[in-house]
């Protein structure tokens, strides 16, 4: 199976990855072909809560997918760590995170050995890294004294130096050695901060220039690899705080500067086969400005979901349209994202038809599955025909670690993610998990129809489950549980909700 | 068929729930105490018992399409209804014959015999329902294919 290597850079990269994980869990797939997704998070801010949660989420996803042996449907796309796919004995950390060396508790000054430089080079460094920032203790400091363990906090000039270690890392070597013909690469980054803005062109340059790097194989594939990228423009509002290194007012100027750079070094030289732009100038409730150890505690945002959809879109582009010669895309593609109206909150019906079709059914299926698990499963397990067919979904299954910890944990995260999307500004509220079965799809209020033909209840879902499980052999309870609910929720949503 | 049902309801003579006299009446002994030209009630009641049991089986497993009505106690409700129906029919028939004196007086049949016969028929209906339940016939059911009289 071909692979898609997703480099998620910085905080935005991590958040987009979270949305991608939710989409894949719901069964959203590219129309054509199956890809194994290999996410690689590049973020010096290792203590970031958002990163920890995303990694945890992907680990749960992996566990669920492997135990249930999902082939299609929920969790139907394989997500692997770089370590999972390497053939060599050089094992890496099995945790999705690119291990940036010498970052923890290191000032940029020490990273570049500033004190060892001769006078001329010190002067050059002073010029290149002039300016000030604010550290974790809210003290004004020189850029050279930035502590990098909370990221590059809006300083791409620092990020571009540190992230250049990418090409010399074990991760890059293993990535390059395991990159095969037919595989693709996608880079997710924001443009208005430090890590993403610097990381995207740096990583792109190193991949396209892999032929100059020694001790790796597959350079040829990398040089002409199909590469897609999304660069996320400013999309959220932030509290003004003079004591923070992150300032909303600088988002636009930083974006403009980076775009100028990209014009010559990314889009201008056709390094990327497909480049997606996304952003939102909607000025909603500002996020708390907290770049500290835990990182920006931002809720999930619709833009991150839309950005994750660009990854799916990229996978749907035919190989022929992604061809390269000497590391240059022959037919570069540039795309933007739009919705039908300037709505807030956004519902499914506000999405463009293609996007609506792509996600409405699948996200609703996972939501309906979660609703059933939360509100009905305890009453049905071990009692209904679908649950008592072998292999049984009984109390032992409900007590298993797979169900109680992993699956429930993931579904709870899905519920929280939906809630965050709906509470954010601009809000995306297509699903209300607290709603009744006939109203939980917010733009679709069900009528009971003639003689109650369209009535929906858990009893009707149970009956559909009974029908769908009849005569089907499943290898395990886990497989049965996920496959059956995928099939049944799809039928219920199509028949009763007219999807 | 009359003999077959007679053996069944009389438990092959092992468990006499009712008198021999009622058994003779149900085999078609006429009210004039001459020969067996009367109504062969064993056959009629036996056929009714079989048909009602089959219908109850079909009703529970195939006609009622409610996933909530699939528990063992739901099965027992159906069995109870079947029991009551068969009890009523198989009690009322000989009882009416006694009341209307449509029975050979020499047989000396009492109401307790009617109750015993009704009990015997009803029990058999439930036993046959149980036998049907443990066969693969229920496996075609959407909601109750795994429902028996002991689970779920």
XYZ file of C-alpha atoms in Angstrom:
651
model
C 0.000 0.000 0.000
C 1.284 3.456 -0.881
C 2.091 5.783 1.973
C 1.436 9.390 2.684
C 4.033 11.002 4.923
C 2.427 13.948 6.684
C 4.841 16.436 8.198
C 2.850 18.399 10.739
C 4.866 21.424 11.735
C 4.255 23.491 14.843
C 1.073 23.955 16.824
C -1.169 24.364 13.796
C 0.314 21.256 12.187
C -0.513 19.263 15.295
C -4.075 20.572 15.422
C -4.662 19.791 11.762
C -3.350 16.306 12.430
C -5.912 15.935 15.196
C -8.698 16.866 12.798
C -7.305 14.453 10.227
C -7.342 11.677 12.835
C -11.002 12.405 13.568
C -11.864 12.382 9.876
C -10.075 9.082 9.323
C -11.718 7.580 12.394
C -15.096 8.544 10.959
C -14.209 6.756 7.734
C -13.494 9.753 5.510
C -11.246 8.524 2.714
C -9.963 9.645 -0.629
C -12.226 8.502 -3.464
C -9.454 6.542 -5.077
C -6.831 4.328 -3.561
C -5.886 3.441 -0.040
C -2.979 5.134 1.637
C -1.172 4.363 4.846
C -0.759 7.619 6.724
C 2.567 8.245 8.447
C 2.330 11.427 10.509
C 5.528 13.081 11.686
C 5.121 15.958 14.115
C 7.859 18.548 14.029
C 7.511 20.872 16.962
C 10.150 21.874 19.483
C 7.393 22.552 22.002
C 7.358 19.045 23.429
C 5.442 20.016 26.553
C 2.541 21.314 24.501
C -0.741 19.857 25.714
C -2.149 19.944 22.203
C 0.717 17.826 20.917
C 0.462 15.330 23.765
C -3.272 14.957 23.215
C -2.882 14.529 19.469
C -0.206 11.879 19.919
C -2.374 10.105 22.479
C -5.313 10.267 20.099
C -3.337 8.762 17.236
C -2.025 6.025 19.510
C -5.601 5.173 20.494
C -6.540 5.197 16.832
C -3.739 2.760 16.060
C -4.765 0.447 18.879
C -8.390 0.427 17.804
C -7.565 -0.089 14.135
C -5.126 -2.906 14.818
C -7.263 -4.764 17.375
C -10.399 -4.480 15.274
C -8.448 -5.114 12.068
C -10.424 -2.351 10.405
C -10.189 -2.460 6.634
C -12.912 -0.044 5.720
C -15.303 2.084 7.622
C -14.457 3.519 11.012
C -10.693 3.624 11.574
C -10.325 2.107 8.114
C -7.159 3.955 7.152
C -3.913 2.722 8.632
C -1.950 5.258 10.657
C 1.649 4.297 11.390
C 4.594 5.843 13.105
C 7.809 6.145 11.146
C 9.194 3.451 13.405
C 6.342 1.101 12.446
C 7.282 1.137 8.784
C 11.059 0.990 8.851
C 12.581 -2.200 7.645
C 15.983 -1.705 9.225
C 16.958 -2.559 12.777
C 17.621 1.103 13.566
C 14.578 1.608 15.708
C 13.254 5.101 16.333
C 11.034 6.374 19.086
C 7.608 4.907 18.344
C 5.596 8.051 18.964
C 4.937 10.172 15.841
C 7.281 12.914 17.064
C 10.359 14.030 15.226
C 13.017 14.269 17.871
C 14.587 17.723 17.582
C 18.010 17.476 19.169
C 19.575 19.942 21.612
C 16.443 22.019 21.966
C 15.387 21.389 25.533
C 16.481 24.129 27.889
C 18.698 25.518 25.180
C 18.965 29.141 24.220
C 19.370 29.908 20.553
C 22.699 31.591 21.391
C 24.032 28.274 22.709
C 22.528 26.293 19.855
C 24.602 28.233 17.310
C 27.636 28.346 19.637
C 27.529 32.114 19.449
C 30.350 32.546 21.921
C 32.638 30.340 19.804
C 32.088 32.418 16.672
C 34.714 34.867 15.535
C 33.968 38.526 15.759
C 32.761 38.892 12.174
C 30.333 35.997 12.456
C 29.084 37.215 15.803
C 28.324 40.533 14.166
C 26.518 38.746 11.333
C 24.470 36.717 13.826
C 23.639 39.896 15.682
C 22.282 41.392 12.485
C 20.361 38.323 11.417
C 18.871 37.756 14.832
C 18.446 41.282 16.027
C 15.314 42.198 17.882
C 13.692 41.135 21.075
C 11.233 38.622 22.352
C 9.629 37.768 25.685
C 10.462 34.622 27.564
C 8.299 32.264 29.663
C 8.834 34.481 32.694
C 7.542 37.479 30.716
C 10.987 39.104 30.635
C 12.134 41.016 27.608
C 15.107 39.230 26.037
C 17.299 39.376 22.969
C 16.323 37.012 20.138
C 19.604 35.197 20.672
C 18.437 34.340 24.172
C 15.149 32.751 23.118
C 14.607 29.436 24.889
C 13.436 27.087 22.200
C 11.619 24.470 24.252
C 8.332 26.345 23.784
C 8.837 26.672 20.040
C 10.160 29.554 18.025
C 7.273 31.791 19.137
C 6.891 33.809 15.983
C 10.558 33.864 14.954
C 10.964 31.955 11.711
C 14.533 33.217 11.330
C 15.456 31.126 14.390
C 13.270 28.224 13.314
C 14.865 27.972 9.895
C 18.299 27.528 11.473
C 17.254 24.959 14.060
C 15.020 22.968 11.740
C 17.868 22.561 9.266
C 19.015 19.693 11.476
C 16.119 17.809 9.862
C 18.289 16.471 7.025
C 20.905 15.077 9.401
C 18.470 13.301 11.677
C 17.813 9.569 12.037
C 14.171 10.267 11.286
C 14.946 11.867 7.942
C 17.332 9.064 7.011
C 14.744 6.401 7.794
C 12.026 8.374 6.076
C 14.161 8.696 2.955
C 15.241 5.065 3.016
C 11.630 3.908 3.267
C 10.120 6.303 0.778
C 9.006 4.281 -2.241
C 7.728 4.995 -5.673
C 4.018 5.848 -5.383
C 4.350 7.329 -1.905
C 3.433 10.955 -1.332
C 4.354 13.717 1.068
C 2.191 16.395 2.619
C 3.413 19.273 4.749
C 1.108 21.108 7.134
C 2.193 24.395 8.608
C 0.965 27.812 9.563
C 2.543 30.867 8.091
C 1.914 33.461 10.783
C 4.081 32.035 13.558
C 7.625 30.777 13.864
C 7.856 27.024 13.666
C 5.505 26.408 10.768
C 6.589 29.388 8.707
C 10.228 28.344 8.967
C 9.719 24.613 8.914
C 7.762 24.325 5.695
C 10.357 25.734 3.265
C 13.214 24.154 5.205
C 11.741 20.673 5.070
C 10.645 21.103 1.478
C 14.133 22.190 0.463
C 15.714 19.223 2.229
C 13.346 16.725 0.630
C 13.771 18.098 -2.877
C 17.506 18.322 -2.351
C 17.833 14.838 -0.907
C 20.112 13.758 -3.741
C 22.877 15.807 -2.145
C 22.566 14.051 1.195
C 24.827 11.108 1.819
C 23.994 7.798 3.502
C 20.422 7.625 2.330
C 18.726 5.636 -0.363
C 15.664 6.653 -2.357
C 17.012 10.136 -3.097
C 15.632 9.919 -6.611
C 12.150 9.171 -5.377
C 12.357 12.045 -2.922
C 13.616 14.554 -5.456
C 10.602 13.966 -7.657
C 8.171 12.950 -4.930
C 4.591 14.178 -5.199
C 4.504 16.829 -2.497
C 1.456 18.660 -1.296
C 1.325 21.299 1.393
C -1.105 23.508 3.152
C -0.068 26.789 4.551
C -2.506 28.094 7.110
C -2.959 31.843 7.146
C -4.169 33.653 10.286
C -7.529 32.266 11.343
C -8.048 33.025 14.997
C -8.126 35.994 17.261
C -5.793 36.260 20.223
C -5.924 38.261 23.423
C -3.576 41.238 23.338
C -0.846 40.769 25.948
C 2.236 42.958 25.994
C 4.008 40.357 28.112
C 3.634 37.619 25.525
C 5.965 36.894 22.609
C 2.909 36.179 20.472
C 1.048 39.217 19.184
C -2.055 39.080 17.033
C -1.074 42.384 15.460
C 2.012 40.760 13.966
C 0.167 37.879 12.331
C -0.500 39.736 9.087
C 2.974 41.273 8.755
C 4.615 37.903 9.460
C 2.298 36.272 6.944
C 3.133 38.858 4.318
C 6.873 38.433 4.868
C 6.629 34.654 4.672
C 4.479 34.803 1.551
C 7.106 36.979 -0.109
C 9.685 34.360 0.764
C 7.462 31.523 -0.456
C 6.864 33.368 -3.736
C 10.503 32.870 -4.659
C 11.382 29.707 -2.786
C 8.229 27.587 -2.694
C 5.533 28.465 -5.196
C 7.818 30.541 -7.400
C 10.210 27.694 -8.098
C 7.532 25.003 -8.434
C 8.854 22.987 -5.507
C 5.371 21.862 -4.491
C 2.969 19.889 -6.640
C -0.144 21.047 -4.829
C -0.243 24.011 -2.509
C -3.320 24.788 -0.476
C -4.007 28.121 1.220
C -6.524 28.590 3.965
C -7.336 31.286 6.478
C -10.167 33.277 7.962
C -10.353 36.965 8.800
C -13.414 36.417 10.959
C -12.804 38.172 14.216
C -14.320 36.012 16.894
C -13.787 35.667 20.598
C -10.028 35.894 21.198
C -8.087 32.905 22.465
C -6.207 33.169 25.720
C -2.661 34.276 24.999
C -0.545 31.617 26.688
C 2.615 30.474 24.941
C 3.949 28.913 28.166
C 4.864 25.305 28.793
C 1.394 23.934 28.114
C 1.104 25.974 24.937
C -1.853 27.838 23.467
C -4.918 26.064 24.886
C -6.936 26.685 21.727
C -10.135 24.813 21.056
C -10.433 22.860 17.841
C -11.293 25.145 14.931
C -13.130 24.652 11.664
C -10.103 25.904 9.704
C -8.080 22.988 11.094
C -10.753 20.579 9.918
C -10.835 22.198 6.480
C -7.034 22.055 6.383
C -7.162 18.346 7.187
C -9.538 17.911 4.255
C -6.829 19.286 1.973
C -4.824 16.162 2.794
C -7.690 13.983 1.605
C -8.063 16.186 -1.458
C -4.354 15.841 -2.218
C -4.654 12.060 -2.134
C -7.400 12.256 -4.738
C -5.203 14.024 -7.277
C -4.157 11.554 -9.993
C -0.477 10.609 -10.122
C -0.136 12.138 -13.575
C -0.985 15.571 -12.234
C 1.730 15.326 -9.602
C 4.699 14.564 -11.803
C 8.039 16.293 -11.342
C 11.236 16.724 -13.245
C 14.495 17.571 -11.485
C 12.590 18.355 -8.322
C 10.182 20.772 -10.033
C 6.467 20.204 -10.316
C 5.462 20.106 -13.960
C 1.866 21.139 -13.323
C 1.717 22.811 -9.913
C -1.753 23.129 -8.448
C -2.901 25.926 -6.126
C -6.107 25.670 -4.192
C -8.153 27.617 -1.686
C -11.130 26.628 0.445
C -14.485 28.315 0.641
C -17.908 27.873 2.168
C -21.219 28.804 0.561
C -22.005 31.746 2.798
C -20.387 33.787 5.501
C -22.139 31.724 8.167
C -21.492 31.472 11.862
C -22.162 28.857 13.027
C -21.443 26.749 9.994
C -23.657 23.730 9.370
C -23.184 20.958 6.836
C -25.471 22.775 4.438
C -23.143 25.798 4.481
C -20.312 23.725 3.039
C -19.661 23.437 -0.655
C -21.399 20.402 -2.095
C -18.190 18.422 -2.562
C -17.087 18.952 1.046
C -20.580 18.357 2.373
C -20.712 15.017 0.557
C -17.281 14.127 1.793
C -17.895 14.603 5.496
C -21.619 14.894 6.304
C -22.344 11.190 6.285
C -19.117 9.997 7.877
C -18.954 12.517 10.741
C -22.628 11.876 11.452
C -22.041 8.120 11.439
C -19.360 8.369 14.083
C -21.564 10.726 16.092
C -24.509 8.340 15.873
C -22.225 5.484 16.878
C -21.079 7.498 19.889
C -24.670 8.351 20.801
C -25.602 4.691 20.702
C -22.584 3.715 22.778
C -23.306 6.449 25.332
C -27.048 6.133 25.626
C -28.135 2.681 24.517
C -25.373 0.104 24.396
C -25.654 -0.892 28.037
C -29.315 -1.787 27.421
C -28.603 -3.728 24.230
C -25.345 -5.567 24.853
C -25.899 -9.228 25.585
C -29.618 -8.875 24.933
C -30.268 -8.050 21.301
C -29.766 -10.516 18.468
C -26.884 -8.557 16.916
C -25.034 -8.563 20.218
C -25.686 -12.209 21.039
C -24.565 -13.469 17.632
C -21.089 -14.982 17.890
C -18.719 -13.269 18.612
C -20.800 -11.676 21.331
C -20.922 -8.055 22.385
C -21.618 -8.798 26.004
C -20.626 -7.557 29.432
C -17.169 -9.076 29.068
C -16.678 -6.969 25.932
C -17.925 -3.850 27.700
C -15.439 -4.516 30.486
C -12.517 -5.107 28.127
C -9.667 -2.646 27.962
C -10.268 -2.221 24.223
C -13.767 -0.936 24.813
C -13.566 0.727 28.195
C -10.294 2.549 27.796
C -9.343 2.796 24.172
C -12.583 3.061 22.228
C -14.567 5.005 24.801
C -11.567 7.300 25.282
C -11.424 7.985 21.572
C -15.159 8.530 21.238
C -15.081 10.926 24.170
C -12.315 12.860 22.444
C -14.482 12.952 19.341
C -17.341 14.396 21.382
C -15.056 17.017 22.910
C -13.647 17.862 19.487
C -17.157 18.399 18.090
C -18.041 20.534 21.074
C -14.906 22.638 20.716
C -15.604 23.164 17.019
C -19.081 24.260 17.885
C -18.034 26.591 20.711
C -15.288 28.274 18.722
C -15.660 31.389 16.630
C -16.323 30.899 13.833
C -18.301 27.920 15.000
C -18.814 24.680 13.146
C -21.899 23.054 14.655
C -23.214 20.397 12.345
C -23.820 17.942 15.156
C -25.253 18.439 18.609
C -24.343 15.400 20.669
C -26.760 16.426 23.402
C -29.656 16.536 20.958
C -32.236 13.808 20.551
C -31.891 11.322 17.734
C -34.224 13.280 15.490
C -32.463 16.598 16.032
C -28.798 15.852 16.595
C -27.894 16.740 13.006
C -28.439 20.445 13.431
C -29.595 21.273 9.919
C -31.792 18.204 9.604
C -34.875 18.013 11.756
C -36.629 14.750 11.120
C -40.329 14.406 10.665
C -41.979 11.124 11.517
C -43.438 10.833 8.015
C -46.608 9.029 6.991
C -47.603 6.526 9.719
C -44.251 7.089 11.412
C -42.291 5.628 8.494
C -39.354 7.953 9.118
C -39.423 7.683 12.886
C -36.030 7.140 14.450
C -35.293 5.471 17.751
C -32.646 3.265 19.277
C -35.055 0.385 18.812
C -35.023 0.989 15.062
C -31.226 1.128 15.115
C -31.182 -2.140 17.041
C -33.428 -3.732 14.449
C -31.162 -2.519 11.643
C -28.159 -3.904 13.529
C -29.997 -7.217 13.852
C -30.612 -7.255 10.101
C -27.084 -6.274 9.177
C -25.376 -8.770 11.448
C -27.521 -11.711 10.348
C -25.431 -14.434 8.768
C -22.213 -12.414 8.789
C -19.071 -13.959 10.241
C -16.727 -11.712 12.148
C -13.286 -12.691 13.361
C -13.571 -10.868 16.680
C -15.939 -8.820 18.806
C -13.887 -5.710 18.111
C -14.121 -6.170 14.359
C -17.813 -6.935 14.576
C -18.550 -3.928 16.733
C -16.916 -1.407 14.435
C -17.840 -2.916 11.074
C -21.434 -3.537 12.038
C -21.986 -0.056 13.377
C -20.386 1.495 10.336
C -22.734 -0.370 8.018
C -25.810 0.218 10.141
C -25.242 3.898 10.860
C -24.730 4.486 7.150
C -28.026 2.781 6.316
C -29.920 4.568 9.080
C -28.587 7.975 8.069
C -29.338 7.375 4.400
C -32.819 5.958 4.983
C -34.062 8.067 7.854
C -32.111 11.292 7.429
C -31.975 11.276 3.648
C -28.170 11.585 3.434
C -54.250 -39.297 14.288
C -56.867 -39.670 16.986
C -54.825 -42.445 18.591
C -51.605 -40.503 18.303
C -53.030 -37.475 20.085
C -54.740 -39.730 22.608
C -51.388 -41.281 23.506
C -49.788 -37.866 23.689
C -52.371 -36.220 25.935
C -52.624 -39.323 28.116
C -48.829 -39.359 28.409
C -48.814 -42.921 27.155
C -50.694 -43.865 30.259
C -47.838 -42.797 32.515
C -49.226 -39.589 34.014
C -53.038 -39.686 34.179
C -54.218 -36.068 34.504
C -57.800 -37.077 33.732
C -60.015 -40.142 33.879
C -60.170 -42.962 31.323
C -63.815 -42.013 30.802
C -62.923 -38.577 29.428
C -60.290 -40.196 27.229
C -62.952 -42.479 25.744
C -65.282 -39.522 25.181
C -62.565 -37.549 23.426
C -61.851 -40.512 21.165
C -65.397 -40.084 19.796
C -67.552 -42.333 21.979
C -71.129 -41.254 21.362
C -73.544 -39.971 23.967
C -75.686 -43.093 23.613
C -72.815 -45.247 24.844
C -72.933 -47.451 21.749
C -69.908 -46.863 19.545
C -67.244 -44.364 18.478
C -69.360 -42.358 16.030
C -69.108 -39.141 18.040
C -66.825 -36.172 17.411
C -63.118 -37.214 17.442
C -62.108 -34.437 19.818
C -58.578 -35.684 20.299
C -57.838 -34.973 16.648
C -59.520 -31.581 16.622
C -57.958 -30.423 19.839
C -54.597 -31.856 18.848
C -54.633 -30.047 15.514
C -55.706 -26.813 17.199
C -52.888 -27.254 19.723
C -50.296 -27.833 16.979
C -51.524 -24.944 14.837
C -51.722 -22.535 17.751
C -48.195 -23.513 18.785
C -46.859 -23.004 15.277
C -48.622 -19.663 15.080
C -47.210 -18.594 18.439
C -43.734 -19.588 17.269
C -44.165 -17.638 14.044
C -45.651 -14.713 15.907
C -42.779 -14.453 18.343
C -39.921 -15.110 15.949
C -41.151 -13.701 12.668
C -44.257 -11.560 12.934
C -43.611 -9.311 15.919
C -40.726 -7.181 14.629
C -39.706 -5.429 17.791
C -36.066 -5.743 18.851
C -37.058 -5.033 22.447
C -39.367 -8.045 22.545
C -36.606 -10.615 22.351
C -35.836 -11.611 25.901
C -36.347 -15.004 27.499
C -39.124 -13.584 29.628
C -40.806 -12.356 26.456
C -40.678 -15.928 25.218
C -42.325 -17.064 28.451
C -45.066 -14.468 28.007
C -45.832 -15.944 24.613
C -45.738 -19.446 26.122
C -48.138 -18.357 28.848
C -50.569 -16.935 26.300
C -50.306 -20.161 24.321
C -50.907 -22.120 27.496
C -54.003 -20.079 28.354
C -55.466 -20.350 24.853
C -54.991 -24.098 24.736
C -56.216 -24.483 28.266
C -59.376 -22.528 27.480
C -60.127 -24.466 24.323
C -59.370 -27.886 25.711
C -61.292 -27.203 28.904
C -64.347 -25.670 27.306
C -64.944 -28.465 24.785
C -65.440 -31.385 27.241
C -67.005 -29.039 29.784
C -69.647 -27.990 27.240
C -70.302 -31.641 26.495
C -70.822 -32.330 30.187
C -73.016 -29.258 30.614
C -75.140 -30.076 27.596
C -75.172 -33.781 28.495
C -73.601 -34.568 25.154
C -71.601 -37.364 26.736
C -72.172 -40.983 27.633
C -73.298 -40.856 31.288
C -71.636 -44.180 32.015
C -68.237 -42.588 31.534
C -68.753 -40.660 34.733
C -66.676 -37.627 33.634
C -66.238 -34.808 36.127
C -65.088 -31.176 35.828
C -61.751 -32.100 37.459
C -61.158 -34.366 34.451
C -61.747 -31.406 32.121
C -59.225 -29.350 34.076
C -56.703 -32.196 33.953
C -57.146 -32.632 30.212
C -56.832 -28.895 29.596
C -53.655 -28.854 31.664
C -52.240 -31.779 29.730
C -52.933 -30.168 26.328
C -51.539 -26.810 27.452
C -48.389 -28.375 28.798
C -47.869 -30.170 25.499
C -48.298 -26.933 23.586
C -45.544 -25.372 25.646
C -43.323 -28.433 25.253
C -43.770 -28.335 21.480
C -43.016 -24.609 21.488
C -39.822 -25.423 23.409
C -38.880 -28.111 20.885
C -39.473 -25.723 17.994
C -37.387 -23.127 19.772
C -34.324 -25.333 20.072
C -34.400 -26.248 16.379
C -32.690 -24.041 13.776
C -36.118 -22.779 12.687
C -35.664 -19.627 14.742
C -32.356 -18.746 13.085
C -34.131 -16.911 10.302
C -35.589 -14.418 12.743
C -34.276 -10.844 12.578
C -34.676 -9.868 16.193
C -35.094 -13.139 18.087
C -32.795 -15.603 16.371
C -30.804 -16.052 19.558
C -33.781 -15.988 21.908
C -34.721 -19.214 23.667
C -36.615 -19.984 26.854
C -33.442 -19.594 28.893
C -31.662 -16.642 27.257
C -31.054 -13.791 26.832
